JSON list of C-alpha atoms in Angstrom, two decimals:
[
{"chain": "A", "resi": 9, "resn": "UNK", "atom": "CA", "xyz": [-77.26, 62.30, -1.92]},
{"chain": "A", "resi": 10, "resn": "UNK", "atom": "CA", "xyz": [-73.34, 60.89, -0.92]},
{"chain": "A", "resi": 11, "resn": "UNK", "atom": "CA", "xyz": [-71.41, 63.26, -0.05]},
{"chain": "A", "resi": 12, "resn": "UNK", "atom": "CA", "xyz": [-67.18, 62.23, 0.59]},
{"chain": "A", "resi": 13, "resn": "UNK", "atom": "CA", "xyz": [-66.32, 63.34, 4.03]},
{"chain": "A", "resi": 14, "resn": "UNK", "atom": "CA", "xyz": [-65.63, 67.22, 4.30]},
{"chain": "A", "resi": 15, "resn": "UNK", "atom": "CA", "xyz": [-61.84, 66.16, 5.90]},
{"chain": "A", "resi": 16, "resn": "UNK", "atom": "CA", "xyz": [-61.20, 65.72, 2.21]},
{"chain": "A", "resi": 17, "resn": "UNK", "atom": "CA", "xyz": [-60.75, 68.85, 1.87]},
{"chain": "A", "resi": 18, "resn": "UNK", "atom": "CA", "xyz": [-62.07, 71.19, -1.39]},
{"chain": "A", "resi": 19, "resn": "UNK", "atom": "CA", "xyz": [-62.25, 67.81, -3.26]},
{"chain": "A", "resi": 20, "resn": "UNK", "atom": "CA", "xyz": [-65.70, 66.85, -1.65]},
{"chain": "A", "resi": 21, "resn": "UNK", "atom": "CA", "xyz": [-67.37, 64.57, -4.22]},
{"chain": "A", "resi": 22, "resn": "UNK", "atom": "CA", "xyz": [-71.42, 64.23, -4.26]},
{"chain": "A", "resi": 23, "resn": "UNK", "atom": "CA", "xyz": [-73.51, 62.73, -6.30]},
{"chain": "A", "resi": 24, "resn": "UNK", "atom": "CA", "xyz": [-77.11, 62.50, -6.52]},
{"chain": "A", "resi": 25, "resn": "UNK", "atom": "CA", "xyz": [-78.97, 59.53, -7.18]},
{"chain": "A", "resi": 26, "resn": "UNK", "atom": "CA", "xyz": [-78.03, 55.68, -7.63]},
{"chain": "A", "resi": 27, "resn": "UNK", "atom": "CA", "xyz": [-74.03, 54.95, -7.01]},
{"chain": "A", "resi": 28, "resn": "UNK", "atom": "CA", "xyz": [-74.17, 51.62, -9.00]},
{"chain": "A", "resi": 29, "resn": "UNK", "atom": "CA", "xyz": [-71.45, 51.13, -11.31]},
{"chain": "A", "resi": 30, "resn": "UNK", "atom": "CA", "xyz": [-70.50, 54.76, -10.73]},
{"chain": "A", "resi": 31, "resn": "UNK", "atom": "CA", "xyz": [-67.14, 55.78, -8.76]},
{"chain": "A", "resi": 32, "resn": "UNK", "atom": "CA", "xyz": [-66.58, 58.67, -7.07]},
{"chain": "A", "resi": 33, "resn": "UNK", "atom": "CA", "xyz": [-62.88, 59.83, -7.39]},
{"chain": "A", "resi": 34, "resn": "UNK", "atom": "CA", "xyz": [-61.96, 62.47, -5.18]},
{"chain": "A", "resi": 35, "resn": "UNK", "atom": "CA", "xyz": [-57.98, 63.52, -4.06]},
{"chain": "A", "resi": 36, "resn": "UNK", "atom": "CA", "xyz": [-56.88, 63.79, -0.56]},
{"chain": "A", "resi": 37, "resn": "UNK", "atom": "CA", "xyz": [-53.20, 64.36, -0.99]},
{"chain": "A", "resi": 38, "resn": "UNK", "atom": "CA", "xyz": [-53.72, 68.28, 0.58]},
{"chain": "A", "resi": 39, "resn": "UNK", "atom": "CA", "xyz": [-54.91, 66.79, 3.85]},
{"chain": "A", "resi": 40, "resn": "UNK", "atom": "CA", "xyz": [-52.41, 63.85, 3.91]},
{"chain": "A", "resi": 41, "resn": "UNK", "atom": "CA", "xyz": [-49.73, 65.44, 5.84]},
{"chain": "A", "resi": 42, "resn": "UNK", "atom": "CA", "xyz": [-50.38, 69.49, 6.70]},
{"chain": "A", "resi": 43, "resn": "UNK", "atom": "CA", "xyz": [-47.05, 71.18, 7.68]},
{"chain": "A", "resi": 44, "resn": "UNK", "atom": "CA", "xyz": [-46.46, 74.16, 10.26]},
{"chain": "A", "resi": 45, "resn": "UNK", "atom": "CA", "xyz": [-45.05, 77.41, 9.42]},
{"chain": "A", "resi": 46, "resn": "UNK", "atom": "CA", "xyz": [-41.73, 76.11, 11.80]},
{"chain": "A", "resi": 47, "resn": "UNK", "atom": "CA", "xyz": [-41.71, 72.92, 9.82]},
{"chain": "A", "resi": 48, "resn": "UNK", "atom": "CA", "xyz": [-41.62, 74.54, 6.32]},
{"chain": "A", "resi": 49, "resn": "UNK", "atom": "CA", "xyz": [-38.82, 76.51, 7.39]},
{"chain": "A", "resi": 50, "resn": "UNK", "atom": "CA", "xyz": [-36.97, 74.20, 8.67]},
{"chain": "A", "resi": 51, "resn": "UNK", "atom": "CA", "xyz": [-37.29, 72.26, 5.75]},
{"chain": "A", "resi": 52, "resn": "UNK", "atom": "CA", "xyz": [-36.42, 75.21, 3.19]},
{"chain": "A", "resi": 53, "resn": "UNK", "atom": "CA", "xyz": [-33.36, 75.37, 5.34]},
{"chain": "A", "resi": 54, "resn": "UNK", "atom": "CA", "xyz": [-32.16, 72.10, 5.15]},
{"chain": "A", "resi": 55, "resn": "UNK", "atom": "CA", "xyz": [-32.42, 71.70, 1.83]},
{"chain": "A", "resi": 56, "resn": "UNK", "atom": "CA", "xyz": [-30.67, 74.96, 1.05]},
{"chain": "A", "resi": 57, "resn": "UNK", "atom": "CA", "xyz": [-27.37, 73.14, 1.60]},
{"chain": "A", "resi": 58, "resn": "UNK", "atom": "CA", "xyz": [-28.16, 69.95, -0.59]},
{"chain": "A", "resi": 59, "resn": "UNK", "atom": "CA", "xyz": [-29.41, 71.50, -3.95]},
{"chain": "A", "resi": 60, "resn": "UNK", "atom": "CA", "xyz": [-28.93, 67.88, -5.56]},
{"chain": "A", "resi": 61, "resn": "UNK", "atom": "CA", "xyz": [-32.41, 66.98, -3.42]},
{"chain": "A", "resi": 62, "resn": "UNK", "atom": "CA", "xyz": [-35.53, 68.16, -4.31]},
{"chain": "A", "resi": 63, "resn": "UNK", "atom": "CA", "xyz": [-37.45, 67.67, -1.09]},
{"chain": "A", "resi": 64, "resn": "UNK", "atom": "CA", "xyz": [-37.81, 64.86, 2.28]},
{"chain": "A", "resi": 65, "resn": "UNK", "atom": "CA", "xyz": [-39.61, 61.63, 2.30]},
{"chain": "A", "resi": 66, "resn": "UNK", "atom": "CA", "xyz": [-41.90, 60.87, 5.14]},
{"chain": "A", "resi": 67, "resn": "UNK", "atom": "CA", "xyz": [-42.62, 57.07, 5.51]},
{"chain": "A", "resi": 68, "resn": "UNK", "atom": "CA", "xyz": [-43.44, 54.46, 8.65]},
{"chain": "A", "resi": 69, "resn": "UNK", "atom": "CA", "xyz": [-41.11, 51.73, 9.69]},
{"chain": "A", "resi": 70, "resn": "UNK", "atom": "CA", "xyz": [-42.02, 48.28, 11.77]},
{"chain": "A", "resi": 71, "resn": "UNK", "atom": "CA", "xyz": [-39.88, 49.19, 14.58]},
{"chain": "A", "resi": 72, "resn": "UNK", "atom": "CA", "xyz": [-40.05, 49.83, 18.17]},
{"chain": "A", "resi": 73, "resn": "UNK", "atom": "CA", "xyz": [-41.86, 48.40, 20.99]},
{"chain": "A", "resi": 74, "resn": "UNK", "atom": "CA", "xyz": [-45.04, 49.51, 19.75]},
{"chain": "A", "resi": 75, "resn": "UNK", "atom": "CA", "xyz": [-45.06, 48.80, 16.19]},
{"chain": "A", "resi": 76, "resn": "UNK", "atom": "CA", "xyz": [-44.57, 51.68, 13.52]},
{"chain": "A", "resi": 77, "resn": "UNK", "atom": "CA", "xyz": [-42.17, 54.41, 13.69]},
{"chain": "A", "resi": 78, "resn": "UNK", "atom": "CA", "xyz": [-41.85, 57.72, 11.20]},
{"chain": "A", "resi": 79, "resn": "UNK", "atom": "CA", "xyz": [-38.74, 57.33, 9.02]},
{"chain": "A", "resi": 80, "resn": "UNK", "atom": "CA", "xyz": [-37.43, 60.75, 7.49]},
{"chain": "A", "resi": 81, "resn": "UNK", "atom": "CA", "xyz": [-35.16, 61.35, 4.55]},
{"chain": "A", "resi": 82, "resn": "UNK", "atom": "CA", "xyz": [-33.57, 63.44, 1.89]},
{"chain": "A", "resi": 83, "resn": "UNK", "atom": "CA", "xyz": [-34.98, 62.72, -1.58]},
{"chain": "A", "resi": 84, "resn": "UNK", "atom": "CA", "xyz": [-33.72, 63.28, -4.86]},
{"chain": "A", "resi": 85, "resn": "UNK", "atom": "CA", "xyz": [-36.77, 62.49, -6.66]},
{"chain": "A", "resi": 86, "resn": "UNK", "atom": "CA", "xyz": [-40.22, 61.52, -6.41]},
{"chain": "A", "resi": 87, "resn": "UNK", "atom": "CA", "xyz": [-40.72, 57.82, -6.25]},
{"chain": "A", "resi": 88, "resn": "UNK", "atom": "CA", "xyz": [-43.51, 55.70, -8.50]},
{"chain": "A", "resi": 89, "resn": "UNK", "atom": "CA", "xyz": [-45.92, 55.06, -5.75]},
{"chain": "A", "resi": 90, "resn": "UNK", "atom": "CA", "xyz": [-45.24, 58.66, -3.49]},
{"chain": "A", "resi": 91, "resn": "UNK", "atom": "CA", "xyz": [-47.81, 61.15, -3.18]},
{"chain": "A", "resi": 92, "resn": "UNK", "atom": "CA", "xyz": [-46.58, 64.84, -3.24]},
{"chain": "A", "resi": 93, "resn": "UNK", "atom": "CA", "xyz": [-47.33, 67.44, -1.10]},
{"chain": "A", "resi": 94, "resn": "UNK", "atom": "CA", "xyz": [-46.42, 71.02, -2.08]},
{"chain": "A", "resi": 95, "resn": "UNK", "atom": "CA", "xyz": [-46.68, 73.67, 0.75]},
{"chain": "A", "resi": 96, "resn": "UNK", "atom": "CA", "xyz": [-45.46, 77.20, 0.70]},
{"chain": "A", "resi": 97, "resn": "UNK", "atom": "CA", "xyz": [-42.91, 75.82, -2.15]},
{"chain": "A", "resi": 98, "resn": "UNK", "atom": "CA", "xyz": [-41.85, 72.61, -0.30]},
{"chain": "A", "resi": 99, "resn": "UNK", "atom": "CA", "xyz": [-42.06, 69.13, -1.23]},
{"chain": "A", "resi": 100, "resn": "UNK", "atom": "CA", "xyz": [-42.96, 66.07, 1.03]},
{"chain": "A", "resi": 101, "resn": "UNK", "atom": "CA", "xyz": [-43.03, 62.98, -0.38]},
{"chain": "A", "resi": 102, "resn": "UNK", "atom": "CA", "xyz": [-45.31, 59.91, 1.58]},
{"chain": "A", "resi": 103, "resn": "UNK", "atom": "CA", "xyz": [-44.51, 56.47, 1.12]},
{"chain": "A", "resi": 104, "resn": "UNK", "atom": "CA", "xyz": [-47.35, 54.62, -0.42]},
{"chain": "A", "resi": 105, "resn": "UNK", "atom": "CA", "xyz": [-46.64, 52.45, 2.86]},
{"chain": "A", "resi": 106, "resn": "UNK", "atom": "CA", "xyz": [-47.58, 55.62, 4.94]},
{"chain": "A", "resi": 107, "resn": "UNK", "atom": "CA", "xyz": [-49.93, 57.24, 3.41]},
{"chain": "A", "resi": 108, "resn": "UNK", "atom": "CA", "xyz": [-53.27, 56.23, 4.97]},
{"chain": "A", "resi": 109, "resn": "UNK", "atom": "CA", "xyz": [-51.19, 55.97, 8.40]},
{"chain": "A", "resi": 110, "resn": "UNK", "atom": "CA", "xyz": [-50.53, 59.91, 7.93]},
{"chain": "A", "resi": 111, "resn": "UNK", "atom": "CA", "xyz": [-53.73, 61.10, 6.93]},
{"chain": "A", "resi": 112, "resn": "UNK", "atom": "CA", "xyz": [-54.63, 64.32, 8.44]},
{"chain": "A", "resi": 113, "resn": "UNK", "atom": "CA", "xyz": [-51.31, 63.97, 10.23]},
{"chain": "A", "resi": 114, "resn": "UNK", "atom": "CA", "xyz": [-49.44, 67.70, 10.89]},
{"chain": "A", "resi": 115, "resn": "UNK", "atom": "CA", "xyz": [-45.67, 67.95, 11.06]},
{"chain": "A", "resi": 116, "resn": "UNK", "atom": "CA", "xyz": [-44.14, 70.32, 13.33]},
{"chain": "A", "resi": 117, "resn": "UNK", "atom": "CA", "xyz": [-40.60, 71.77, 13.97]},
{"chain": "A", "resi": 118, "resn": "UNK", "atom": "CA", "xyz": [-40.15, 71.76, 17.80]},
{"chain": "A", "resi": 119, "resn": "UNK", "atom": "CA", "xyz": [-36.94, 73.69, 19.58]},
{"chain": "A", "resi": 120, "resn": "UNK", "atom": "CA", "xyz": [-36.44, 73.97, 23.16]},
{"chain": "A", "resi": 121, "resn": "UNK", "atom": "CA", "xyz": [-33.04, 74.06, 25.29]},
{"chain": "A", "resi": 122, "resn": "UNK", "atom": "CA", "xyz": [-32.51, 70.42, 25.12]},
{"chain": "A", "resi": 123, "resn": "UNK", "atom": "CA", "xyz": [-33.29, 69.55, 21.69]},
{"chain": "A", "resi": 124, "resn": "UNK", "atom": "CA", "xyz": [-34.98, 69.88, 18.26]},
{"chain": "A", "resi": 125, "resn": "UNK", "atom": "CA", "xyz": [-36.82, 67.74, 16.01]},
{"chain": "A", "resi": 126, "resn": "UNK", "atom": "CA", "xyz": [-39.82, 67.55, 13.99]},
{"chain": "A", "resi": 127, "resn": "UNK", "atom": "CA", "xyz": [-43.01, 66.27, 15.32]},
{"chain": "A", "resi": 128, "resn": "UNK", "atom": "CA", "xyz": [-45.98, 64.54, 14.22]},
{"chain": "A", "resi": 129, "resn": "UNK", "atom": "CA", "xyz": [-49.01, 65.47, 15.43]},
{"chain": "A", "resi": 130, "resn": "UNK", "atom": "CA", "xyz": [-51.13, 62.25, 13.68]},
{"chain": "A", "resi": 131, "resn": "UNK", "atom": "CA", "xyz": [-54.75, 62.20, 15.26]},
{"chain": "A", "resi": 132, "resn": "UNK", "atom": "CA", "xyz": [-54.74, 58.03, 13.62]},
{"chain": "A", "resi": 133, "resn": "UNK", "atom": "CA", "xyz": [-52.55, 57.11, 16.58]},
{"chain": "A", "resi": 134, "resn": "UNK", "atom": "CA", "xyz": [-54.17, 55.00, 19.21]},
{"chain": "A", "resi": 135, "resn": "UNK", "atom": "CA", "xyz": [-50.88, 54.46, 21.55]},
{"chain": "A", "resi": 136, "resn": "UNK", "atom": "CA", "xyz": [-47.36, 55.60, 22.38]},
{"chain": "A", "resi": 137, "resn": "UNK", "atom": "CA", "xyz": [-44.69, 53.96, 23.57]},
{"chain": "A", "resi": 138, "resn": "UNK", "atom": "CA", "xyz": [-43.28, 55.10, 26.82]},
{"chain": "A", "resi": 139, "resn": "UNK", "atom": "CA", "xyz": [-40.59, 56.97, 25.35]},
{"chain": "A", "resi": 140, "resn": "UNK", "atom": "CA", "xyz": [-42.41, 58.53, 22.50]},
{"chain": "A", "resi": 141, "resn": "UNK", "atom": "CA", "xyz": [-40.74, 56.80, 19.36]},
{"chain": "A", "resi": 142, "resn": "UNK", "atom": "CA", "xyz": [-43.45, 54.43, 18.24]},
{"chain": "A", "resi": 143, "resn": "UNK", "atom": "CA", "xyz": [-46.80, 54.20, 18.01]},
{"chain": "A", "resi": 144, "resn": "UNK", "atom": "CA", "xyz": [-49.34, 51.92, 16.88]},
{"chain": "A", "resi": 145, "resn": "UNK", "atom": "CA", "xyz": [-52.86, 52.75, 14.53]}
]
């Protein structure tokens, strides 16, 4: 028996006997990017002032002195190669550039005295930067 890796979530695929010529297709957009209660709100509340956008667009850039940085944006609509996430009624969009680089990645909405921004928590990473702002896989 194959069994897909339960950090697919509900869409574990398994199939007994010979795997020739067969393919498994299984989903993994719910565990692409998993968003925090603070980061859903945060998000709602944004977009309450720009009803012309329909949700943010998570991607990674080349940048920074350790290779990839997260890129964050307003979108109006969902782009050909994006992969959706819906949570609690709000809508990420990942890059198709992103997308393996965020799985199992949570986002987070941090505030503290000196500032506030959202975080991701992506367990892919295998260094920082010194200052936080890149990373590399």
């Amino acid at each position: 028996m194959v069994i897909a890796s339960n950090f697919l979530g509900p869409e574990i695929a398994a199939y007994n006997g010979s795997l020739l010529g067969k393919k498994i297709l299984f989903s993994y957009t719910d565990k692409v990017i998993n968003k925090t209660p603070s980061a859903v709100q945060k998000i709602k509340q944004l977009l309450k002032d720009k009803p012309e956008h329909v949700g943010v667009k998570v991607g990674v850039r080349t940048r920074g002195c350790n290779g990839l940085s997260y890129t964050l944006e307003y979108t109006k609509s969902k782009g050909d190669s994006d992969e959706e996430v819906v949570q609690d009624g709000v809508r990420v969009f990942i890059e198709k550039k992103a997308q393996l680089t965020l799985l199992g990645t949570e986002m987070d909405y941090v505030e503290d005295k000196l500032s506030s921004e959202f975080v991701f928590n992506n367990p892919n990473i295998k260094g920082t930067c010194g200052c936080g702002e890149s990373f590399n896989i």
